[in-house]
Tab-separated table of C-alpha atoms and ligand atoms in Angstrom:
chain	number	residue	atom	x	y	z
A	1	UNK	CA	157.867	-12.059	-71.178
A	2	UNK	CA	155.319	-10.415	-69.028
A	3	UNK	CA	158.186	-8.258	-66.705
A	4	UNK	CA	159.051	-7.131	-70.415
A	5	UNK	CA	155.680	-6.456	-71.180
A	6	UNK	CA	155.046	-4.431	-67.694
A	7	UNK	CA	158.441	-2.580	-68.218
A	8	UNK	CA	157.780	-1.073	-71.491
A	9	UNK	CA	154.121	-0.108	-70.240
A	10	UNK	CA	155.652	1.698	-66.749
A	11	UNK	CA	158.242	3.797	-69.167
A	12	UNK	CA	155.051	4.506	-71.836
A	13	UNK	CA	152.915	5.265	-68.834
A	14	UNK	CA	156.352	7.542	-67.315
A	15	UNK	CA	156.310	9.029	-70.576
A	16	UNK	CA	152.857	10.459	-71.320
A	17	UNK	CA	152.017	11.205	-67.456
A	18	UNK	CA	154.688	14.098	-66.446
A	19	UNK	CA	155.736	13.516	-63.076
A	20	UNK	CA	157.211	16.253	-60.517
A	21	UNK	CA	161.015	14.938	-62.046
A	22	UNK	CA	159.713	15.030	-65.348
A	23	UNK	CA	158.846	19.003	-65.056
A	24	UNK	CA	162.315	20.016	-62.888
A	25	UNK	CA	163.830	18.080	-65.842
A	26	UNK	CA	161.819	20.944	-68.117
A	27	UNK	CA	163.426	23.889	-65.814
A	28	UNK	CA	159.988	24.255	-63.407
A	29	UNK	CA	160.610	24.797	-59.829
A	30	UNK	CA	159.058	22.331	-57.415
A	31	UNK	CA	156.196	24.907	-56.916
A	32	UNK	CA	155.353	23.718	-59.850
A	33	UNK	CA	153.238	21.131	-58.425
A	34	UNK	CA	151.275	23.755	-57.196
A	35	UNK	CA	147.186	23.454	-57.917
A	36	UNK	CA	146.359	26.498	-60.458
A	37	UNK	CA	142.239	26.480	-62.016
A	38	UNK	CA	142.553	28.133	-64.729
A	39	UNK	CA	139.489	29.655	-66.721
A	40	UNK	CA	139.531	30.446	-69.856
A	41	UNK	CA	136.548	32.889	-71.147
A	42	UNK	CA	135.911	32.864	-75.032
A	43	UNK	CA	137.876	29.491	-75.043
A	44	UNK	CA	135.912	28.516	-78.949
A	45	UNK	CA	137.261	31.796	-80.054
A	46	UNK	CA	139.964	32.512	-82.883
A	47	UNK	CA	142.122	33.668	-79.233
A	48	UNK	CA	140.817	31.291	-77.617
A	49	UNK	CA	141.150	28.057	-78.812
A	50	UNK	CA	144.857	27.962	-79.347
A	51	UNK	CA	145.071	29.585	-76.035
A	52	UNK	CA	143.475	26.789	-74.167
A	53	UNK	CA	146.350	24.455	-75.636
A	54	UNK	CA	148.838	26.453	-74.656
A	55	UNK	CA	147.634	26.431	-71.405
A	56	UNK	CA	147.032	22.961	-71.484
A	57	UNK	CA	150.770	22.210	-71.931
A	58	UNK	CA	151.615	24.468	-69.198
A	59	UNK	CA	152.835	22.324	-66.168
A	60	UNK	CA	151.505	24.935	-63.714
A	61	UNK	CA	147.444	24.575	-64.538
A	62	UNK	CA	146.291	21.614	-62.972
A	63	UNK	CA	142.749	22.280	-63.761
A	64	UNK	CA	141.651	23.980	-67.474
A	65	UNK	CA	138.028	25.248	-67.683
A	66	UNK	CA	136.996	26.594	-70.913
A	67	UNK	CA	134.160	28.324	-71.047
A	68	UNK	CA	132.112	29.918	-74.198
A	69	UNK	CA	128.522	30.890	-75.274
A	70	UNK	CA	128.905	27.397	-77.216
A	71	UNK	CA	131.567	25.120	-78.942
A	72	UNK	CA	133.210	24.375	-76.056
A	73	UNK	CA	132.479	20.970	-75.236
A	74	UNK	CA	134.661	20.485	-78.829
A	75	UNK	CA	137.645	22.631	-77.803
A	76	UNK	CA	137.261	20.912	-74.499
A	77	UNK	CA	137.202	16.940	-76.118
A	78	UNK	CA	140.039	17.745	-78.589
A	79	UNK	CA	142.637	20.050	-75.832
A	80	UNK	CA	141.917	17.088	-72.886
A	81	UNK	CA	143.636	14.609	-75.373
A	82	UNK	CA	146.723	15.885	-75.074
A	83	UNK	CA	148.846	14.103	-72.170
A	84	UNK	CA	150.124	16.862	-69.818
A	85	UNK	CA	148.574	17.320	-65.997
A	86	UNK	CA	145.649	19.423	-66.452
A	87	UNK	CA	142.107	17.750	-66.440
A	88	UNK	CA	140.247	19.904	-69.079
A	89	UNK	CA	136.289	20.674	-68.833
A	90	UNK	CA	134.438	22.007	-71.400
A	91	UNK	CA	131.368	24.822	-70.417
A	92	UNK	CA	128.954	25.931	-72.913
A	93	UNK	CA	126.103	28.791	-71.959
A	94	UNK	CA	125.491	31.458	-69.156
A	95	UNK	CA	123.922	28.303	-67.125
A	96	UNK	CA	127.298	26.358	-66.835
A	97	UNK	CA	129.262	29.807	-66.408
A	98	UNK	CA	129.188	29.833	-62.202
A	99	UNK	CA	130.555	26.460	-62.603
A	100	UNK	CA	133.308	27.065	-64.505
A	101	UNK	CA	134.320	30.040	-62.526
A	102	UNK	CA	134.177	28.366	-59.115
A	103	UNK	CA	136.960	28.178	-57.728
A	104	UNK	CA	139.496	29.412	-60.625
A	105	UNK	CA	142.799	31.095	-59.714
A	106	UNK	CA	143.206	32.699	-62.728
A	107	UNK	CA	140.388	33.776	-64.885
A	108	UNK	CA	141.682	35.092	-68.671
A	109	UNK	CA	138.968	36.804	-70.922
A	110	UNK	CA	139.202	36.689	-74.656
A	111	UNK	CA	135.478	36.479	-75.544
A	112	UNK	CA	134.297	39.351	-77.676
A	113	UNK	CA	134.293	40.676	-81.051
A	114	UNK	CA	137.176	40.965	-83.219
A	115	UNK	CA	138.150	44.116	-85.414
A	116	UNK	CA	137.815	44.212	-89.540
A	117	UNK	CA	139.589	46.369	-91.756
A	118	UNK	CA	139.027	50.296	-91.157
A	119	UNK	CA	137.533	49.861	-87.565
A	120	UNK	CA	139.303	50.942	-84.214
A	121	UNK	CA	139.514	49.127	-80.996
A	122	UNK	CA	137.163	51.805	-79.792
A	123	UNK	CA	134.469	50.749	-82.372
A	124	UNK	CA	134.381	47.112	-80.430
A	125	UNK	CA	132.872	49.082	-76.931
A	126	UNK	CA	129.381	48.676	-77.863
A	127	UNK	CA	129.180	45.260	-78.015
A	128	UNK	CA	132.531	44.043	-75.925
A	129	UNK	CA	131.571	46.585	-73.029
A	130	UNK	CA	128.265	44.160	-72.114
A	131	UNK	CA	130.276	41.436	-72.786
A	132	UNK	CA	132.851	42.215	-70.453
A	133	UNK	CA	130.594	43.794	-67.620
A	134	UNK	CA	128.633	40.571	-67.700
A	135	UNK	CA	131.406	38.034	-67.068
A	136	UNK	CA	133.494	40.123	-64.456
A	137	UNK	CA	130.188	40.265	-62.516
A	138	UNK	CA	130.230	36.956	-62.638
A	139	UNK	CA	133.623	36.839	-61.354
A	140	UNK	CA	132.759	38.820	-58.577
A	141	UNK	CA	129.996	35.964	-57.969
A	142	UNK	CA	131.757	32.587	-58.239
A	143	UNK	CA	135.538	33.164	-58.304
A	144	UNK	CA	135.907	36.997	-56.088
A	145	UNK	CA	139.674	35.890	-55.684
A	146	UNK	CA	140.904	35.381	-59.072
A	147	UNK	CA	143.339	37.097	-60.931
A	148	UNK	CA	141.750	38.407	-64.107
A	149	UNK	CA	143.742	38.623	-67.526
A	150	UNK	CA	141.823	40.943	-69.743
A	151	UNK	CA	142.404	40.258	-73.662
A	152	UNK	CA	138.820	41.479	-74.819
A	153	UNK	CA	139.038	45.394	-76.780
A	154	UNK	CA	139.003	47.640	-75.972
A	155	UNK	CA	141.329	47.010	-73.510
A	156	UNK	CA	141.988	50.691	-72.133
A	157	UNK	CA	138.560	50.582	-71.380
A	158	UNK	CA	137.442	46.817	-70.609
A	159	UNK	CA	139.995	46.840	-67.515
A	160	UNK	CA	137.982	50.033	-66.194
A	161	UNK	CA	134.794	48.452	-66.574
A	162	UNK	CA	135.928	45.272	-65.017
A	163	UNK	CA	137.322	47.376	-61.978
A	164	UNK	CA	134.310	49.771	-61.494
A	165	UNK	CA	132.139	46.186	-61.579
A	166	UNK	CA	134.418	44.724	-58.888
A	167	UNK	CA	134.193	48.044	-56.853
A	168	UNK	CA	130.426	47.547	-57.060
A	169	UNK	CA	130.401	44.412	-55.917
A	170	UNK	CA	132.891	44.835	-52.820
A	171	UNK	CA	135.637	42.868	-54.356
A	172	UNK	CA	137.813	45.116	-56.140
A	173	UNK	CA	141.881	44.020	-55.219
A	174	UNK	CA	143.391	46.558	-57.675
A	175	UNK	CA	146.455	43.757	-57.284
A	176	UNK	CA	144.310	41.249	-59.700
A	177	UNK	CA	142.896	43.070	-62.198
A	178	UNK	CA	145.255	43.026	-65.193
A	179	UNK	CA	144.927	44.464	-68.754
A	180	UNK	CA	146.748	42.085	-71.117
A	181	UNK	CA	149.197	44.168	-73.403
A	182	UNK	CA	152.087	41.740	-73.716
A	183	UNK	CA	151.508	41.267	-77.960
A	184	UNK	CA	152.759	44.858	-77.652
A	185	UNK	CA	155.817	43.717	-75.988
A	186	UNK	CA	156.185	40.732	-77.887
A	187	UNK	CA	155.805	42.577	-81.644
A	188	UNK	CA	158.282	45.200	-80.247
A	189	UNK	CA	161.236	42.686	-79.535
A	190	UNK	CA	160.015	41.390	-82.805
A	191	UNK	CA	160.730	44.461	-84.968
A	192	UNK	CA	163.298	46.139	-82.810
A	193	UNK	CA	165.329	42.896	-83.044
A	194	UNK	CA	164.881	42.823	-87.150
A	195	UNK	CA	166.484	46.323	-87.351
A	196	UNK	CA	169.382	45.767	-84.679
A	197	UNK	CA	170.132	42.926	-86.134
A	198	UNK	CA	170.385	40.534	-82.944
A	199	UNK	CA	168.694	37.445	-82.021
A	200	UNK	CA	165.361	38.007	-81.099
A	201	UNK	CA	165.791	35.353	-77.739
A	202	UNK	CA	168.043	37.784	-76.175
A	203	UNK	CA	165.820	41.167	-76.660
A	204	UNK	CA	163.813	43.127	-74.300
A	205	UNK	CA	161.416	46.211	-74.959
A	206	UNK	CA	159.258	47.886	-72.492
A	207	UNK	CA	155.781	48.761	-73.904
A	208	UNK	CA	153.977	51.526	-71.672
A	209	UNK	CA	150.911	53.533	-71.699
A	210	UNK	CA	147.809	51.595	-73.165
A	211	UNK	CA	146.617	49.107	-75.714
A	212	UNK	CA	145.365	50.993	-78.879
A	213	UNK	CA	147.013	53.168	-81.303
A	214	UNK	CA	149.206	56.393	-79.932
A	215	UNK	CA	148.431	55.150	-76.793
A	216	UNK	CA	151.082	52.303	-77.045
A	217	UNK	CA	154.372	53.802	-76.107
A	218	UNK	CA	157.274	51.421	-76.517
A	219	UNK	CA	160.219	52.549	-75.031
A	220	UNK	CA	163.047	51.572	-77.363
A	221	UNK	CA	165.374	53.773	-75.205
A	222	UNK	CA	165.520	51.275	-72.490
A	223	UNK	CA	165.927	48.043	-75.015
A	224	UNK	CA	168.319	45.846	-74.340
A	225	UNK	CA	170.794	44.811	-76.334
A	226	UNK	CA	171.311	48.697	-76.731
A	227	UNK	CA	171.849	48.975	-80.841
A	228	UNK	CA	172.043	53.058	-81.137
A	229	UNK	CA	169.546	52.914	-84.202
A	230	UNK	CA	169.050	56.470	-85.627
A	231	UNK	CA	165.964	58.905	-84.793
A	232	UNK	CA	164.238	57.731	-88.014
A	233	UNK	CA	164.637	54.133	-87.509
A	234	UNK	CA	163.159	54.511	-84.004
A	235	UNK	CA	160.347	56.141	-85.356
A	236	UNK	CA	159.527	53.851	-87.408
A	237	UNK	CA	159.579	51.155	-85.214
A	238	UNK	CA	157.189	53.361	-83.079
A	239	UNK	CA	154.893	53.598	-85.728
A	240	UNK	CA	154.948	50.059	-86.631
A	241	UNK	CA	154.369	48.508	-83.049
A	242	UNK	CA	151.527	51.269	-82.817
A	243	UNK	CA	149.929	49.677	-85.780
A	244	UNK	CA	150.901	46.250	-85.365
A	245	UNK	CA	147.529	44.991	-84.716
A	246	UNK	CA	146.182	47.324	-87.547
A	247	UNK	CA	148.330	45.451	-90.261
A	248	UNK	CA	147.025	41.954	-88.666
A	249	UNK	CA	143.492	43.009	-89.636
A	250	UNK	CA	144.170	44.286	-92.766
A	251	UNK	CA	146.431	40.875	-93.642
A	252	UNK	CA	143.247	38.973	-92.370
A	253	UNK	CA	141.126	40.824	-94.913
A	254	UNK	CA	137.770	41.071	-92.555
A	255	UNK	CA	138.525	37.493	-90.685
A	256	UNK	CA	139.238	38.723	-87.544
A	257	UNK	CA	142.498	40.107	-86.018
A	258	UNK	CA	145.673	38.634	-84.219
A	259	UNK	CA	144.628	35.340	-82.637
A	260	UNK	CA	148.171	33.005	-82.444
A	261	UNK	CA	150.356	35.741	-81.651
A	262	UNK	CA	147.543	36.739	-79.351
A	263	UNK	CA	147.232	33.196	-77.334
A	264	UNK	CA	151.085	32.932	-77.718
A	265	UNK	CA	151.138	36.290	-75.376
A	266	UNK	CA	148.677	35.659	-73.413
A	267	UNK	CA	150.004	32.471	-72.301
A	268	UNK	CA	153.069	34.213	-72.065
A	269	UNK	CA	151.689	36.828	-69.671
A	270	UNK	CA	149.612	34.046	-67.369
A	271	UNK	CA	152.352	31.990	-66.750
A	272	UNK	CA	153.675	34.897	-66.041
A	273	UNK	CA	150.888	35.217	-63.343
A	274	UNK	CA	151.155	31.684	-62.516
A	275	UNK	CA	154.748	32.104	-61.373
A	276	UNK	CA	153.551	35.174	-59.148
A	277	UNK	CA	151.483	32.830	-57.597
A	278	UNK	CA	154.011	30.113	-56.963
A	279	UNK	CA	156.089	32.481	-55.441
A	280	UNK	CA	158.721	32.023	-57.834
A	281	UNK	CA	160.742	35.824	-57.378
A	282	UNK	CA	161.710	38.518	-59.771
A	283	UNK	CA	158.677	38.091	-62.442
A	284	UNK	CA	158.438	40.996	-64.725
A	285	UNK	CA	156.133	41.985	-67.101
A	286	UNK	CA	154.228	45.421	-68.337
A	287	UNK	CA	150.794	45.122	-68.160
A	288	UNK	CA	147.555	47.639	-67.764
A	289	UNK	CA	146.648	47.986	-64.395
A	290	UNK	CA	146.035	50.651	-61.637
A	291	UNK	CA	148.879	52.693	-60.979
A	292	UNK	CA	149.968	56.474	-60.009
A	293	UNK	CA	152.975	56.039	-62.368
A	294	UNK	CA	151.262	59.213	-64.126
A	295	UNK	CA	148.163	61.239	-63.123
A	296	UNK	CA	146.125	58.552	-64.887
A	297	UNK	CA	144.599	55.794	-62.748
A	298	UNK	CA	145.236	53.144	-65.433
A	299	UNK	CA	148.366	52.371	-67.276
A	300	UNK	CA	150.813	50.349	-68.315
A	301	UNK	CA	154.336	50.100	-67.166
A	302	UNK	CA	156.612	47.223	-65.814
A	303	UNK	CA	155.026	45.633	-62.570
A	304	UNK	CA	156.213	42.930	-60.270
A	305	UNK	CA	153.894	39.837	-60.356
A	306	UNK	CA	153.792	38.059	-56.717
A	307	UNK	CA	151.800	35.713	-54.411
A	308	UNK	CA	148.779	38.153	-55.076
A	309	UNK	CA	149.013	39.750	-57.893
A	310	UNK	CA	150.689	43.481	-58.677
A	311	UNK	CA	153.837	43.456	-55.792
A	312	UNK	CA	155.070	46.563	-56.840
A	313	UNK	CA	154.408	49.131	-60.166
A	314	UNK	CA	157.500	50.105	-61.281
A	315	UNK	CA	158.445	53.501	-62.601
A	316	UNK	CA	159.048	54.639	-66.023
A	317	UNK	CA	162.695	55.136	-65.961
A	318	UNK	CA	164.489	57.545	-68.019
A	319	UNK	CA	162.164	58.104	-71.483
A	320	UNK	CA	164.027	60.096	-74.332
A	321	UNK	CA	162.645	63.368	-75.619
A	322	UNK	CA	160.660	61.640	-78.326
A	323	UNK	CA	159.390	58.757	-75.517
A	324	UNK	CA	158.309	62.069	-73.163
A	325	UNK	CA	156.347	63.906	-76.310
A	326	UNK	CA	155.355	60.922	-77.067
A	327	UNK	CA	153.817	59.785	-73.649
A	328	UNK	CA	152.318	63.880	-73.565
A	329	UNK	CA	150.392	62.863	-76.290
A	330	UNK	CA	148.851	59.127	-75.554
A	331	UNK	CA	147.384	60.664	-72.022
A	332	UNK	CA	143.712	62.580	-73.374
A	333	UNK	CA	143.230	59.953	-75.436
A	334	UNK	CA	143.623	56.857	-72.582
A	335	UNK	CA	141.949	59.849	-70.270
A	336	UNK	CA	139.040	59.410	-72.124
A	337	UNK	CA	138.647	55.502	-72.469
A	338	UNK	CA	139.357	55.491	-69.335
A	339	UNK	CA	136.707	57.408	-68.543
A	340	UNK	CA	134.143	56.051	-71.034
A	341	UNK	CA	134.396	52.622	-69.254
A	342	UNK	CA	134.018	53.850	-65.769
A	343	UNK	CA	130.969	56.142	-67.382
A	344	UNK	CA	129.196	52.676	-69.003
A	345	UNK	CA	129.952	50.992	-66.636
A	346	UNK	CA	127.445	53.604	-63.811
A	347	UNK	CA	125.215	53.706	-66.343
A	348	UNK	CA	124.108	50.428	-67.305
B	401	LIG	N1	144.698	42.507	-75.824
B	401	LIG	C1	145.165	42.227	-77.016
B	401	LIG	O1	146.353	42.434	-77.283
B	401	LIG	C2	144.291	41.605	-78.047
B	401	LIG	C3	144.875	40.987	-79.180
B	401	LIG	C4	144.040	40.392	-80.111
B	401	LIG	C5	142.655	40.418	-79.945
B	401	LIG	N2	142.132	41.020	-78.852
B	401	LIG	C6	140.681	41.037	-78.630
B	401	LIG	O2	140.258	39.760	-78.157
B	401	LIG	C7	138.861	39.579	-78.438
B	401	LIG	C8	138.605	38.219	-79.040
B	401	LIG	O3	139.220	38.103	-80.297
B	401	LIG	P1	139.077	36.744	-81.172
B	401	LIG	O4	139.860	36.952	-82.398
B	401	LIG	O5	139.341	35.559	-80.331
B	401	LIG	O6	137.510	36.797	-81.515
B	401	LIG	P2	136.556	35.574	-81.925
B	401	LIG	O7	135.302	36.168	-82.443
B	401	LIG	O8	137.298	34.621	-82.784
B	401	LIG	O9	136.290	34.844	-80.536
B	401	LIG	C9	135.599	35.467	-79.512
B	401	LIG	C10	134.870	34.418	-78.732
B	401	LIG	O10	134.176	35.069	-77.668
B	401	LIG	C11	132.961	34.372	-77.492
B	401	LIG	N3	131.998	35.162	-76.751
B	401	LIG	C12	131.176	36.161	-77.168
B	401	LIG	N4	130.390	36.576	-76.160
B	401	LIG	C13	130.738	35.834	-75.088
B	401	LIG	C14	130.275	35.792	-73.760
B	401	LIG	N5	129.301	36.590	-73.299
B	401	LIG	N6	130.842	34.892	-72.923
B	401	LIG	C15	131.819	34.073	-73.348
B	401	LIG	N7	132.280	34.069	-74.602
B	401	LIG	C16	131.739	34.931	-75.450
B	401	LIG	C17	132.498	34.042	-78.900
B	401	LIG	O11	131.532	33.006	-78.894
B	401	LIG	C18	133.827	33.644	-79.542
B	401	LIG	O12	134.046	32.252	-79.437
B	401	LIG	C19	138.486	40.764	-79.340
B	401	LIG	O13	137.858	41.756	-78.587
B	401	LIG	C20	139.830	41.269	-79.851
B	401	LIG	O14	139.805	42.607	-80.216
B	401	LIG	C21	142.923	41.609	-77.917
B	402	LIG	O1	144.290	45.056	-83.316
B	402	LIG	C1	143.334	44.462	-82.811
B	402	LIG	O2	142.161	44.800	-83.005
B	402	LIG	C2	143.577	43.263	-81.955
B	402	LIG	C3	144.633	43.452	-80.916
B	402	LIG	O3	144.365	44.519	-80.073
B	402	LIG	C4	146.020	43.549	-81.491
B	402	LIG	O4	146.795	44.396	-81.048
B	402	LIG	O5	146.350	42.730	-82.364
């Protein structure tokens, strides 16, 4: 009777507490085992919250720190319930902010304010800019090693701030500092896949260039499956992944903008980052960072994700005559957030 009783507890215990077999059974490598702090920032947010679950069933986080101006402690209570590896802590106010930084591997930042109907990205800087200045100084502080995953808008010019801080402080690794644009990527697939007709699992779209408007240039040239969709088709798709985060807003009627599709890529892109670290080869995504893939010192394009970040920036390939016109255009217009967040960044 008891050996029963013991039995069925081991395989209830084996059940709910992954083990290393448990995960290679799931496809992870044994790097898997790996210990990864991860750090959310904005964790009580409309990102943020279903981003900390998501990373709290990744096997590769072993330690989940969500961090917000409050609410946290909530987020932190309900995500540490759920019976995967990570041990979940919950920080609430500037105070607590060093200690949820220490030590963190990877660092992503979704805290700011949202957009509502008829607003651009660009219209978040005021507020977002201090936002984001504040916590990458405190990056700088606590965690100078991290690998930073920037969500918060405006992203063309949050990942220049969060460099020129970094710079300033002496720890700039142009390797770590990533702007996150993979919703681009993922809305791309999305719509390109609708039109070709073919299942969305098997689809890949490069998105270069920035995060905001003209400035995202998705390069349905190099797709894969190639479908041959007409000039006007392509266009449109253009258009629509341009103003996919546009039609969000307006869908959310003045609450907010994308937030599941959001934590769904951004979870995306850290394991992504995660898997760099572990070593595991051949991880590709596109993401914002520093590059001399144009004249312009940010953009996005595919990169290699390694040990420490950025392994290599890869080139744009061959872009069709609409792509090229197309990537003519987007450049004064990242030039100058570019430039604004490198400006606000000196002055304040
Ligand atoms: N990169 C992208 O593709 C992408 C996609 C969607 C949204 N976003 C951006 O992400 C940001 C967050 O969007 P959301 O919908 O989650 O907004 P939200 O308002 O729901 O959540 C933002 C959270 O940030 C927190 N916050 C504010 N100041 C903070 C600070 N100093 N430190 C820590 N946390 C702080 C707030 O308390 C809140 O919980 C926005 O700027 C939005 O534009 C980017
Ligand atoms: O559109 C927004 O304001 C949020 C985000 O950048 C998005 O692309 O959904």
């Amino acid at each position: 009777m008891r050996t029963a009783m013991l039995r069925s507890l081991r395989s209830a215990v084996a059940r709910s507490a992954p083990s290393n077999s448990h995960l290679l059974r799931r496809g992870f490598s044994s790097e898997s085992v790996l210990e990864h702090k991860v750090a959310v920032l904005g964790a009580a947010g409309g990102i943020g919250q279903p981003l900390a679950l998501l990373m709290k069933i990744n096997p590769l986080v072993s330690k989940l720190s969500l961090y917000d101006i409050g609410g946290t402690p909530g987020v932190a209570a309900d995500v540490s319930h759920i019976n995967t590896r990570s041990e979940v802590t919950g920080y609430a106010g500037e105070d607590q902010l060093g200690q949820a930084l220490e030590g963190a591997d990877l660092v992503i930042i979704p805290a700011g304010v949202p957009r509502k109907p008829g607003m651009t990205r660009d219209d978040l800087f005021n507020i977002n800019a201090g936002i984001v200045k504040s916590l990458s100084t405190a990056i700088a502080k606590y965690c100078p090693n991290a690998i930073v995953n920037m969500i918060s808008n405006p992203v063309n010019s949050t990942v220049p701030i969060a460099a020129e801080v970094f710079k300033k402080a002496g720890t700039y690794d142009e390797r770590k500092l990533f702007g996150v644009t993979t919703l681009d990527v993922v809305r791309a697939m999305t719509f390109y896949a609708g039109k070709a007709n073919v299942p969305v699992t098997g689809v890949n779209v490069p998105v270069v260039g920035g995060h905001a408007g003209i400035t995202i240039l998705p390069l349905f040239s190099q797709a894969t499956p190639q479908a041959n969709l007409p000039e006007d088709v392509i266009k449109a798709l253009t258009k629509r992944t341009q103003d996919g985060g546009t039609e969000v807003v307006e869908a959310k009627a003045g609450k907010g903008s994308a937030t599941l599709s959001m934590a769904y890529a951004g979870a995306v892109f850290a394991d992504a980052c995660l898997k760099g670290l572990n070593g595991v080869p051949d991880v590709v995504q596109c993401s914002f960072v520093q590059s001399s893939v144009t004249e312009l010192p940010f953009f996005a394009s595919k990169v290699i994700l390694g040990k420490n970040g950025v392994e290599k920036v890869l080139d744009l390939g061959p872009l069709s005559d609409y792509e090229q016109e197309g990537l003519e255009k987007l450049k004064p217009e990242l030039k100058a957030s570019i430039e604004k967040g490198i400006k606000f960044t000196n002055e304040n």
